[in-house]
């Protein structure tokens, strides 16, 4: 498989942080946090784009909800959905592209990573739509749930061929299938572990901050009557329930936590992608020859 030009032309540093060799479950998880810790500033600058844009969107949406005009709320809901989808694709894509260069010990700037993500945005979006259509469509029925899980893993690495190999949306799904073939259960376990770790860190930080802010009087709302409302107010209180000041503080804290945990999944997926390429395509030998 032909590599993207810029990935093939840039030389590796003399010493790599993580050796180019097959990684087991522990190696991937350890490498995930090691790369995040050693390149924290790089990832922080990338997720800062998500933080700023998402915070701006939240403020605009909050303002229009106070107008109590149904047409304005519907219009802003559509805008919020589209804008959130764009940054939710663009920023993680930039994180994965940066993670690849970091893993290969290559120089990369936040601007370059985000620029690459934007260049491949529509192809990335095409793969994401096909993946979501199949996975969500199959999950509608109980019988289809096992097939939904199967394809979610089989096509789960589509983003990396789009960004690193410059493939089309269709070929990206095919590439993911090639890499996962024969390793489905292993990939499923690693993906599940990465997702659970990222979610648990987010949940603990979000719940702790929610309780703390409620305890000191920030984001304090009317006493909910149902358990579901209690959890909803803890994580996503509305502007009408807590007021502008508390709403702004809660959004700042919540988005900070989201931005902090976002690189975990991106780095983990990148390491899994390269591990499969090394095992199935001798990518480590290919890189040695290239260097």
mmCIF file of N, CA and C in Angstrom, residues 115-222:
data_model
loop_
_atom_site.group_PDB
_atom_site.id
_atom_site.type_symbol
_atom_site.label_atom_id
_atom_site.label_comp_id
_atom_site.label_asym_id
_atom_site.label_seq_id
_atom_site.Cartn_x
_atom_site.Cartn_y
_atom_site.Cartn_z
ATOM 1 N N UNK A 115 -4.586 21.190 9.477
ATOM 2 C CA UNK A 115 -4.681 21.437 8.039
ATOM 3 C C UNK A 115 -4.891 20.128 7.283
ATOM 4 N N UNK A 116 -4.158 19.086 7.674
ATOM 5 C CA UNK A 116 -4.324 17.781 7.044
ATOM 6 C C UNK A 116 -5.733 17.239 7.293
ATOM 7 N N UNK A 117 -6.228 17.421 8.515
ATOM 8 C CA UNK A 117 -7.577 16.968 8.841
ATOM 9 C C UNK A 117 -8.615 17.676 7.979
ATOM 10 N N UNK A 118 -8.412 18.965 7.747
ATOM 11 C CA UNK A 118 -9.350 19.719 6.919
ATOM 12 C C UNK A 118 -9.269 19.294 5.453
ATOM 13 N N UNK A 119 -8.069 19.002 4.969
ATOM 14 C CA UNK A 119 -7.897 18.552 3.588
ATOM 15 C C UNK A 119 -8.630 17.238 3.327
ATOM 16 N N UNK A 120 -8.664 16.378 4.326
ATOM 17 C CA UNK A 120 -9.289 15.067 4.170
ATOM 18 C C UNK A 120 -10.689 15.012 4.781
ATOM 19 N N UNK A 121 -11.248 16.172 5.098
ATOM 20 C CA UNK A 121 -12.509 16.221 5.839
ATOM 21 C C UNK A 121 -13.639 15.499 5.116
ATOM 22 N N UNK A 122 -13.850 15.800 3.836
ATOM 23 C CA UNK A 122 -14.991 15.236 3.131
ATOM 24 C C UNK A 122 -14.854 13.730 2.928
ATOM 25 N N UNK A 123 -13.638 13.280 2.676
ATOM 26 C CA UNK A 123 -13.420 11.837 2.570
ATOM 27 C C UNK A 123 -13.657 11.166 3.913
ATOM 28 N N UNK A 124 -13.143 11.795 4.959
ATOM 29 C CA UNK A 124 -13.351 11.292 6.323
ATOM 30 C C UNK A 124 -14.842 11.234 6.635
ATOM 31 N N UNK A 125 -15.560 12.296 6.290
ATOM 32 C CA UNK A 125 -16.996 12.354 6.546
ATOM 33 C C UNK A 125 -17.734 11.264 5.784
ATOM 34 N N UNK A 126 -17.318 11.013 4.544
ATOM 35 C CA UNK A 126 -17.955 9.964 3.759
ATOM 36 C C UNK A 126 -17.817 8.599 4.405
ATOM 37 N N UNK A 127 -16.619 8.285 4.879
ATOM 38 C CA UNK A 127 -16.406 7.009 5.568
ATOM 39 C C UNK A 127 -17.224 6.941 6.849
ATOM 40 N N UNK A 128 -17.264 8.051 7.575
ATOM 41 C CA UNK A 128 -18.006 8.091 8.839
ATOM 42 C C UNK A 128 -19.499 7.880 8.614
ATOM 43 N N UNK A 129 -20.034 8.461 7.545
ATOM 44 C CA UNK A 129 -21.461 8.310 7.251
ATOM 45 C C UNK A 129 -21.793 6.859 6.916
ATOM 46 N N UNK A 130 -20.967 6.229 6.083
ATOM 47 C CA UNK A 130 -21.203 4.827 5.730
ATOM 48 C C UNK A 130 -21.106 3.952 6.974
ATOM 49 N N UNK A 131 -20.069 4.186 7.780
ATOM 50 C CA UNK A 131 -19.882 3.411 9.014
ATOM 51 C C UNK A 131 -21.085 3.572 9.932
ATOM 52 N N UNK A 132 -21.510 4.810 10.160
ATOM 53 C CA UNK A 132 -22.631 5.078 11.062
ATOM 54 C C UNK A 132 -23.936 4.513 10.511
ATOM 55 N N UNK A 133 -24.139 4.634 9.195
ATOM 56 C CA UNK A 133 -25.371 4.134 8.577
ATOM 57 C C UNK A 133 -25.506 2.628 8.783
ATOM 58 N N UNK A 134 -24.428 1.896 8.573
ATOM 59 C CA UNK A 134 -24.467 0.440 8.720
ATOM 60 C C UNK A 134 -24.578 0.045 10.186
ATOM 61 N N UNK A 135 -23.737 0.630 11.026
ATOM 62 C CA UNK A 135 -23.704 0.250 12.444
ATOM 63 C C UNK A 135 -25.012 0.605 13.145
ATOM 64 N N UNK A 136 -25.473 1.833 12.959
ATOM 65 C CA UNK A 136 -26.716 2.262 13.607
ATOM 66 C C UNK A 136 -27.918 1.549 12.999
ATOM 67 N N UNK A 137 -27.897 1.387 11.674
ATOM 68 C CA UNK A 137 -29.011 0.711 11.013
ATOM 69 C C UNK A 137 -29.191 -0.719 11.495
ATOM 70 N N UNK A 138 -28.099 -1.445 11.657
ATOM 71 C CA UNK A 138 -28.185 -2.825 12.136
ATOM 72 C C UNK A 138 -28.582 -2.894 13.601
ATOM 73 N N UNK A 139 -28.221 -1.876 14.377
ATOM 74 C CA UNK A 139 -28.499 -1.880 15.816
ATOM 75 C C UNK A 139 -29.953 -1.578 16.140
ATOM 76 N N UNK A 140 -30.742 -1.224 15.127
ATOM 77 C CA UNK A 140 -32.152 -0.893 15.365
ATOM 78 C C UNK A 140 -32.921 -2.105 15.878
ATOM 79 N N UNK A 141 -32.599 -3.277 15.358
ATOM 80 C CA UNK A 141 -33.274 -4.500 15.788
ATOM 81 C C UNK A 141 -32.359 -5.319 16.695
ATOM 82 N N UNK A 142 -32.957 -6.115 17.553
ATOM 83 C CA UNK A 142 -32.180 -6.948 18.475
ATOM 84 C C UNK A 142 -31.331 -7.953 17.704
ATOM 85 N N UNK A 143 -31.897 -8.524 16.648
ATOM 86 C CA UNK A 143 -31.158 -9.507 15.846
ATOM 87 C C UNK A 143 -29.943 -8.866 15.187
ATOM 88 N N UNK A 144 -30.045 -7.600 14.838
ATOM 89 C CA UNK A 144 -28.955 -6.934 14.132
ATOM 90 C C UNK A 144 -27.845 -6.417 15.016
ATOM 91 N N UNK A 145 -28.035 -6.417 16.340
ATOM 92 C CA UNK A 145 -27.023 -5.864 17.247
ATOM 93 C C UNK A 145 -25.673 -6.574 17.121
ATOM 94 N N UNK A 146 -25.623 -7.928 17.107
ATOM 95 C CA UNK A 146 -24.313 -8.588 16.938
ATOM 96 C C UNK A 146 -23.618 -8.194 15.637
ATOM 97 N N UNK A 147 -24.391 -8.046 14.558
ATOM 98 C CA UNK A 147 -23.809 -7.631 13.283
ATOM 99 C C UNK A 147 -23.343 -6.180 13.344
ATOM 100 N N UNK A 148 -24.075 -5.366 14.088
ATOM 101 C CA UNK A 148 -23.675 -3.969 14.276
ATOM 102 C C UNK A 148 -22.325 -3.886 14.983
ATOM 103 N N UNK A 149 -22.160 -4.670 16.028
ATOM 104 C CA UNK A 149 -20.888 -4.694 16.757
ATOM 105 C C UNK A 149 -19.765 -5.207 15.858
ATOM 106 N N UNK A 150 -20.078 -6.231 15.069
ATOM 107 C CA UNK A 150 -19.072 -6.810 14.180
ATOM 108 C C UNK A 150 -18.549 -5.779 13.188
ATOM 109 N N UNK A 151 -19.446 -5.062 12.522
ATOM 110 C CA UNK A 151 -19.019 -4.081 11.526
ATOM 111 C C UNK A 151 -18.416 -2.832 12.169
ATOM 112 N N UNK A 152 -18.833 -2.503 13.381
ATOM 113 C CA UNK A 152 -18.236 -1.348 14.056
ATOM 114 C C UNK A 152 -16.755 -1.569 14.317
ATOM 115 N N UNK A 153 -16.373 -2.819 14.568
ATOM 116 C CA UNK A 153 -14.963 -3.155 14.775
ATOM 117 C C UNK A 153 -14.263 -3.371 13.435
ATOM 118 N N UNK A 154 -14.913 -4.082 12.538
ATOM 119 C CA UNK A 154 -14.308 -4.394 11.235
ATOM 120 C C UNK A 154 -13.957 -3.124 10.458
ATOM 121 N N UNK A 155 -14.802 -2.135 10.525
ATOM 122 C CA UNK A 155 -14.564 -0.873 9.820
ATOM 123 C C UNK A 155 -14.083 0.234 10.747
ATOM 124 N N UNK A 156 -13.772 -0.115 11.982
ATOM 125 C CA UNK A 156 -13.470 0.892 12.992
ATOM 126 C C UNK A 156 -12.198 1.685 12.786
ATOM 127 N N UNK A 157 -11.305 1.208 11.919
ATOM 128 C CA UNK A 157 -10.041 1.912 11.677
ATOM 129 C C UNK A 157 -10.058 2.681 10.360
ATOM 130 N N UNK A 158 -11.233 3.023 9.869
ATOM 131 C CA UNK A 158 -11.343 3.711 8.574
ATOM 132 C C UNK A 158 -10.672 5.075 8.567
ATOM 133 N N UNK A 159 -10.662 5.755 9.698
ATOM 134 C CA UNK A 159 -10.147 7.125 9.734
ATOM 135 C C UNK A 159 -8.652 7.193 9.461
ATOM 136 N N UNK A 160 -7.925 6.198 9.887
ATOM 137 C CA UNK A 160 -6.472 6.233 9.759
ATOM 138 C C UNK A 160 -5.987 6.062 8.319
ATOM 139 N N UNK A 161 -6.537 5.147 7.527
ATOM 140 C CA UNK A 161 -6.160 5.121 6.109
ATOM 141 C C UNK A 161 -6.527 6.404 5.367
ATOM 142 N N UNK A 162 -7.633 7.033 5.739
ATOM 143 C CA UNK A 162 -8.017 8.293 5.097
ATOM 144 C C UNK A 162 -6.958 9.356 5.337
ATOM 145 N N UNK A 163 -6.481 9.464 6.569
ATOM 146 C CA UNK A 163 -5.545 10.524 6.936
ATOM 147 C C UNK A 163 -4.117 10.217 6.512
ATOM 148 N N UNK A 164 -3.666 9.000 6.715
ATOM 149 C CA UNK A 164 -2.256 8.673 6.526
ATOM 150 C C UNK A 164 -1.942 8.139 5.135
ATOM 151 N N UNK A 165 -2.895 7.421 4.549
ATOM 152 C CA UNK A 165 -2.631 6.783 3.266
ATOM 153 C C UNK A 165 -3.280 7.521 2.102
ATOM 154 N N UNK A 166 -4.131 8.474 2.396
ATOM 155 C CA UNK A 166 -4.773 9.250 1.344
ATOM 156 C C UNK A 166 -5.741 8.453 0.498
ATOM 157 N N UNK A 167 -6.390 7.445 1.074
ATOM 158 C CA UNK A 167 -7.313 6.610 0.321
ATOM 159 C C UNK A 167 -8.678 7.278 0.195
ATOM 160 N N UNK A 168 -9.523 6.683 -0.627
ATOM 161 C CA UNK A 168 -10.902 7.147 -0.752
ATOM 162 C C UNK A 168 -11.717 6.616 0.426
ATOM 163 N N UNK A 169 -12.936 7.109 0.564
ATOM 164 C CA UNK A 169 -13.792 6.668 1.663
ATOM 165 C C UNK A 169 -14.073 5.169 1.570
ATOM 166 N N UNK A 170 -14.327 4.690 0.369
ATOM 167 C CA UNK A 170 -14.613 3.270 0.179
ATOM 168 C C UNK A 170 -13.391 2.418 0.465
ATOM 169 N N UNK A 171 -12.234 2.822 -0.047
ATOM 170 C CA UNK A 171 -11.012 2.056 0.182
ATOM 171 C C UNK A 171 -10.582 2.088 1.642
ATOM 172 N N UNK A 172 -10.932 3.155 2.350
ATOM 173 C CA UNK A 172 -10.585 3.233 3.768
ATOM 174 C C UNK A 172 -11.299 2.136 4.552
ATOM 175 N N UNK A 173 -12.557 1.882 4.222
ATOM 176 C CA UNK A 173 -13.294 0.798 4.873
ATOM 177 C C UNK A 173 -12.698 -0.555 4.495
ATOM 178 N N UNK A 174 -12.270 -0.678 3.244
ATOM 179 C CA UNK A 174 -11.638 -1.923 2.803
ATOM 180 C C UNK A 174 -10.299 -2.135 3.515
ATOM 181 N N UNK A 175 -9.535 -1.068 3.666
ATOM 182 C CA UNK A 175 -8.252 -1.165 4.363
ATOM 183 C C UNK A 175 -8.451 -1.576 5.813
ATOM 184 N N UNK A 176 -9.452 -1.005 6.457
ATOM 185 C CA UNK A 176 -9.742 -1.378 7.835
ATOM 186 C C UNK A 176 -10.094 -2.855 7.932
ATOM 187 N N UNK A 177 -10.861 -3.334 6.963
ATOM 188 C CA UNK A 177 -11.226 -4.749 6.933
ATOM 189 C C UNK A 177 -9.988 -5.628 6.791
ATOM 190 N N UNK A 178 -9.061 -5.227 5.927
ATOM 191 C CA UNK A 178 -7.833 -5.996 5.720
ATOM 192 C C UNK A 178 -7.003 -6.073 6.999
ATOM 193 N N UNK A 179 -6.915 -4.967 7.714
ATOM 194 C CA UNK A 179 -6.093 -4.931 8.921
ATOM 195 C C UNK A 179 -6.722 -5.717 10.069
ATOM 196 N N UNK A 180 -8.043 -5.647 10.164
ATOM 197 C CA UNK A 180 -8.734 -6.305 11.282
ATOM 198 C C UNK A 180 -8.898 -7.805 11.039
ATOM 199 N N UNK A 181 -8.909 -8.220 9.770
ATOM 200 C CA UNK A 181 -9.139 -9.623 9.433
ATOM 201 C C UNK A 181 -8.170 -10.541 10.179
ATOM 202 N N UNK A 182 -8.736 -11.548 10.848
ATOM 203 C CA UNK A 182 -7.935 -12.487 11.621
ATOM 204 C C UNK A 182 -7.582 -11.997 13.007
ATOM 205 N N UNK A 183 -7.936 -10.746 13.319
ATOM 206 C CA UNK A 183 -7.628 -10.182 14.639
ATOM 207 C C UNK A 183 -8.855 -9.505 15.260
ATOM 208 N N UNK A 184 -10.046 -9.935 14.843
ATOM 209 C CA UNK A 184 -11.254 -9.216 15.244
ATOM 210 C C UNK A 184 -11.405 -9.155 16.755
ATOM 211 N N UNK A 185 -11.277 -10.287 17.417
ATOM 212 C CA UNK A 185 -11.487 -10.311 18.868
ATOM 213 C C UNK A 185 -10.432 -9.493 19.600
ATOM 214 N N UNK A 186 -9.224 -9.544 19.119
ATOM 215 C CA UNK A 186 -8.155 -8.752 19.743
ATOM 216 C C UNK A 186 -8.422 -7.260 19.559
ATOM 217 N N UNK A 187 -8.782 -6.866 18.342
ATOM 218 C CA UNK A 187 -9.082 -5.458 18.075
ATOM 219 C C UNK A 187 -10.295 -5.013 18.882
ATOM 220 N N UNK A 188 -11.298 -5.871 18.956
ATOM 221 C CA UNK A 188 -12.493 -5.555 19.744
ATOM 222 C C UNK A 188 -12.134 -5.304 21.204
ATOM 223 N N UNK A 189 -11.312 -6.169 21.783
ATOM 224 C CA UNK A 189 -10.920 -6.013 23.180
ATOM 225 C C UNK A 189 -10.137 -4.740 23.433
ATOM 226 N N UNK A 190 -9.207 -4.429 22.537
ATOM 227 C CA UNK A 190 -8.395 -3.222 22.713
ATOM 228 C C UNK A 190 -9.247 -1.969 22.530
ATOM 229 N N UNK A 191 -10.113 -1.970 21.504
ATOM 230 C CA UNK A 191 -11.002 -0.824 21.297
ATOM 231 C C UNK A 191 -11.919 -0.609 22.497
ATOM 232 N N UNK A 192 -12.439 -1.704 23.023
ATOM 233 C CA UNK A 192 -13.329 -1.615 24.182
ATOM 234 C C UNK A 192 -12.591 -1.070 25.392
ATOM 235 N N UNK A 193 -11.366 -1.542 25.607
ATOM 236 C CA UNK A 193 -10.575 -1.071 26.745
ATOM 237 C C UNK A 193 -10.262 0.418 26.622
ATOM 238 N N UNK A 194 -9.865 0.855 25.432
ATOM 239 C CA UNK A 194 -9.557 2.273 25.214
ATOM 240 C C UNK A 194 -10.792 3.132 25.455
ATOM 241 N N UNK A 195 -11.941 2.670 24.949
ATOM 242 C CA UNK A 195 -13.184 3.423 25.123
ATOM 243 C C UNK A 195 -13.587 3.497 26.587
ATOM 244 N N UNK A 196 -13.468 2.380 27.300
ATOM 245 C CA UNK A 196 -13.843 2.364 28.715
ATOM 246 C C UNK A 196 -12.924 3.244 29.551
ATOM 247 N N UNK A 197 -11.631 3.196 29.267
ATOM 248 C CA UNK A 197 -10.683 4.026 30.015
ATOM 249 C C UNK A 197 -10.981 5.501 29.791
ATOM 250 N N UNK A 198 -11.184 5.875 28.543
ATOM 251 C CA UNK A 198 -11.481 7.268 28.225
ATOM 252 C C UNK A 198 -12.789 7.710 28.869
ATOM 253 N N UNK A 199 -13.811 6.840 28.790
ATOM 254 C CA UNK A 199 -15.113 7.192 29.367
ATOM 255 C C UNK A 199 -15.047 7.308 30.882
ATOM 256 N N UNK A 200 -14.354 6.391 31.536
ATOM 257 C CA UNK A 200 -14.287 6.409 32.997
ATOM 258 C C UNK A 200 -13.554 7.645 33.502
ATOM 259 N N UNK A 201 -12.474 8.021 32.818
ATOM 260 C CA UNK A 201 -11.766 9.245 33.208
ATOM 261 C C UNK A 201 -12.681 10.449 33.048
ATOM 262 N N UNK A 202 -13.392 10.495 31.920
ATOM 263 C CA UNK A 202 -14.326 11.600 31.683
ATOM 264 C C UNK A 202 -15.445 11.605 32.728
ATOM 265 N N UNK A 203 -16.023 10.438 32.992
ATOM 266 C CA UNK A 203 -17.151 10.347 33.926
ATOM 267 C C UNK A 203 -16.744 10.765 35.331
ATOM 268 N N UNK A 204 -15.591 10.293 35.782
ATOM 269 C CA UNK A 204 -15.135 10.634 37.136
ATOM 270 C C UNK A 204 -14.893 12.131 37.265
ATOM 271 N N UNK A 205 -14.215 12.711 36.292
ATOM 272 C CA UNK A 205 -13.937 14.148 36.339
ATOM 273 C C UNK A 205 -15.219 14.968 36.217
ATOM 274 N N UNK A 206 -16.108 14.553 35.323
ATOM 275 C CA UNK A 206 -17.359 15.291 35.111
ATOM 276 C C UNK A 206 -18.265 15.203 36.341
ATOM 277 N N UNK A 207 -18.404 13.996 36.896
ATOM 278 C CA UNK A 207 -19.249 13.834 38.078
ATOM 279 C C UNK A 207 -18.673 14.580 39.272
ATOM 280 N N UNK A 208 -17.366 14.496 39.448
ATOM 281 C CA UNK A 208 -16.726 15.186 40.574
ATOM 282 C C UNK A 208 -16.904 16.694 40.464
ATOM 283 N N UNK A 209 -16.690 17.230 39.263
ATOM 284 C CA UNK A 209 -16.843 18.676 39.073
ATOM 285 C C UNK A 209 -18.295 19.096 39.246
ATOM 286 N N UNK A 210 -19.233 18.244 38.790
ATOM 287 C CA UNK A 210 -20.648 18.559 38.942
ATOM 288 C C UNK A 210 -21.065 18.624 40.394
ATOM 289 N N UNK A 211 -20.646 17.636 41.176
ATOM 290 C CA UNK A 211 -20.962 17.642 42.606
ATOM 291 C C UNK A 211 -20.302 18.825 43.311
ATOM 292 N N UNK A 212 -19.060 19.114 42.936
ATOM 293 C CA UNK A 212 -18.338 20.213 43.573
ATOM 294 C C UNK A 212 -19.000 21.551 43.276
ATOM 295 N N UNK A 213 -19.355 21.779 42.016
ATOM 296 C CA UNK A 213 -19.997 23.037 41.647
ATOM 297 C C UNK A 213 -21.362 23.181 42.306
ATOM 298 N N UNK A 214 -22.086 22.073 42.417
ATOM 299 C CA UNK A 214 -23.382 22.121 43.098
ATOM 300 C C UNK A 214 -23.208 22.391 44.584
ATOM 301 N N UNK A 215 -22.167 21.832 45.162
ATOM 302 C CA UNK A 215 -21.922 21.992 46.601
ATOM 303 C C UNK A 215 -21.576 23.431 46.967
ATOM 304 N N UNK A 216 -20.816 24.109 46.076
ATOM 305 C CA UNK A 216 -20.423 25.489 46.368
ATOM 306 C C UNK A 216 -21.454 26.493 45.848
ATOM 307 N N UNK A 217 -22.549 25.975 45.277
ATOM 308 C CA UNK A 217 -23.621 26.871 44.865
ATOM 309 C C UNK A 217 -23.614 27.258 43.412
ATOM 310 N N UNK A 218 -22.655 26.748 42.629
ATOM 311 C CA UNK A 218 -22.622 27.017 41.194
ATOM 312 C C UNK A 218 -23.353 25.883 40.487
ATOM 313 N N UNK A 219 -24.142 26.233 39.479
ATOM 314 C CA UNK A 219 -24.922 25.243 38.723
ATOM 315 C C UNK A 219 -25.979 24.582 39.582
ATOM 316 N N UNK A 220 -26.441 25.286 40.603
ATOM 317 C CA UNK A 220 -27.484 24.737 41.459
ATOM 318 C C UNK A 220 -28.842 24.998 40.832
ATOM 319 N N UNK A 221 -29.598 23.967 40.608
ATOM 320 C CA UNK A 221 -30.900 24.081 39.962
ATOM 321 C C UNK A 221 -31.997 23.655 40.928
ATOM 322 N N UNK A 222 -33.248 23.759 40.468
ATOM 323 C CA UNK A 222 -34.360 23.310 41.278
ATOM 324 C C UNK A 222 -34.252 21.808 41.518
#
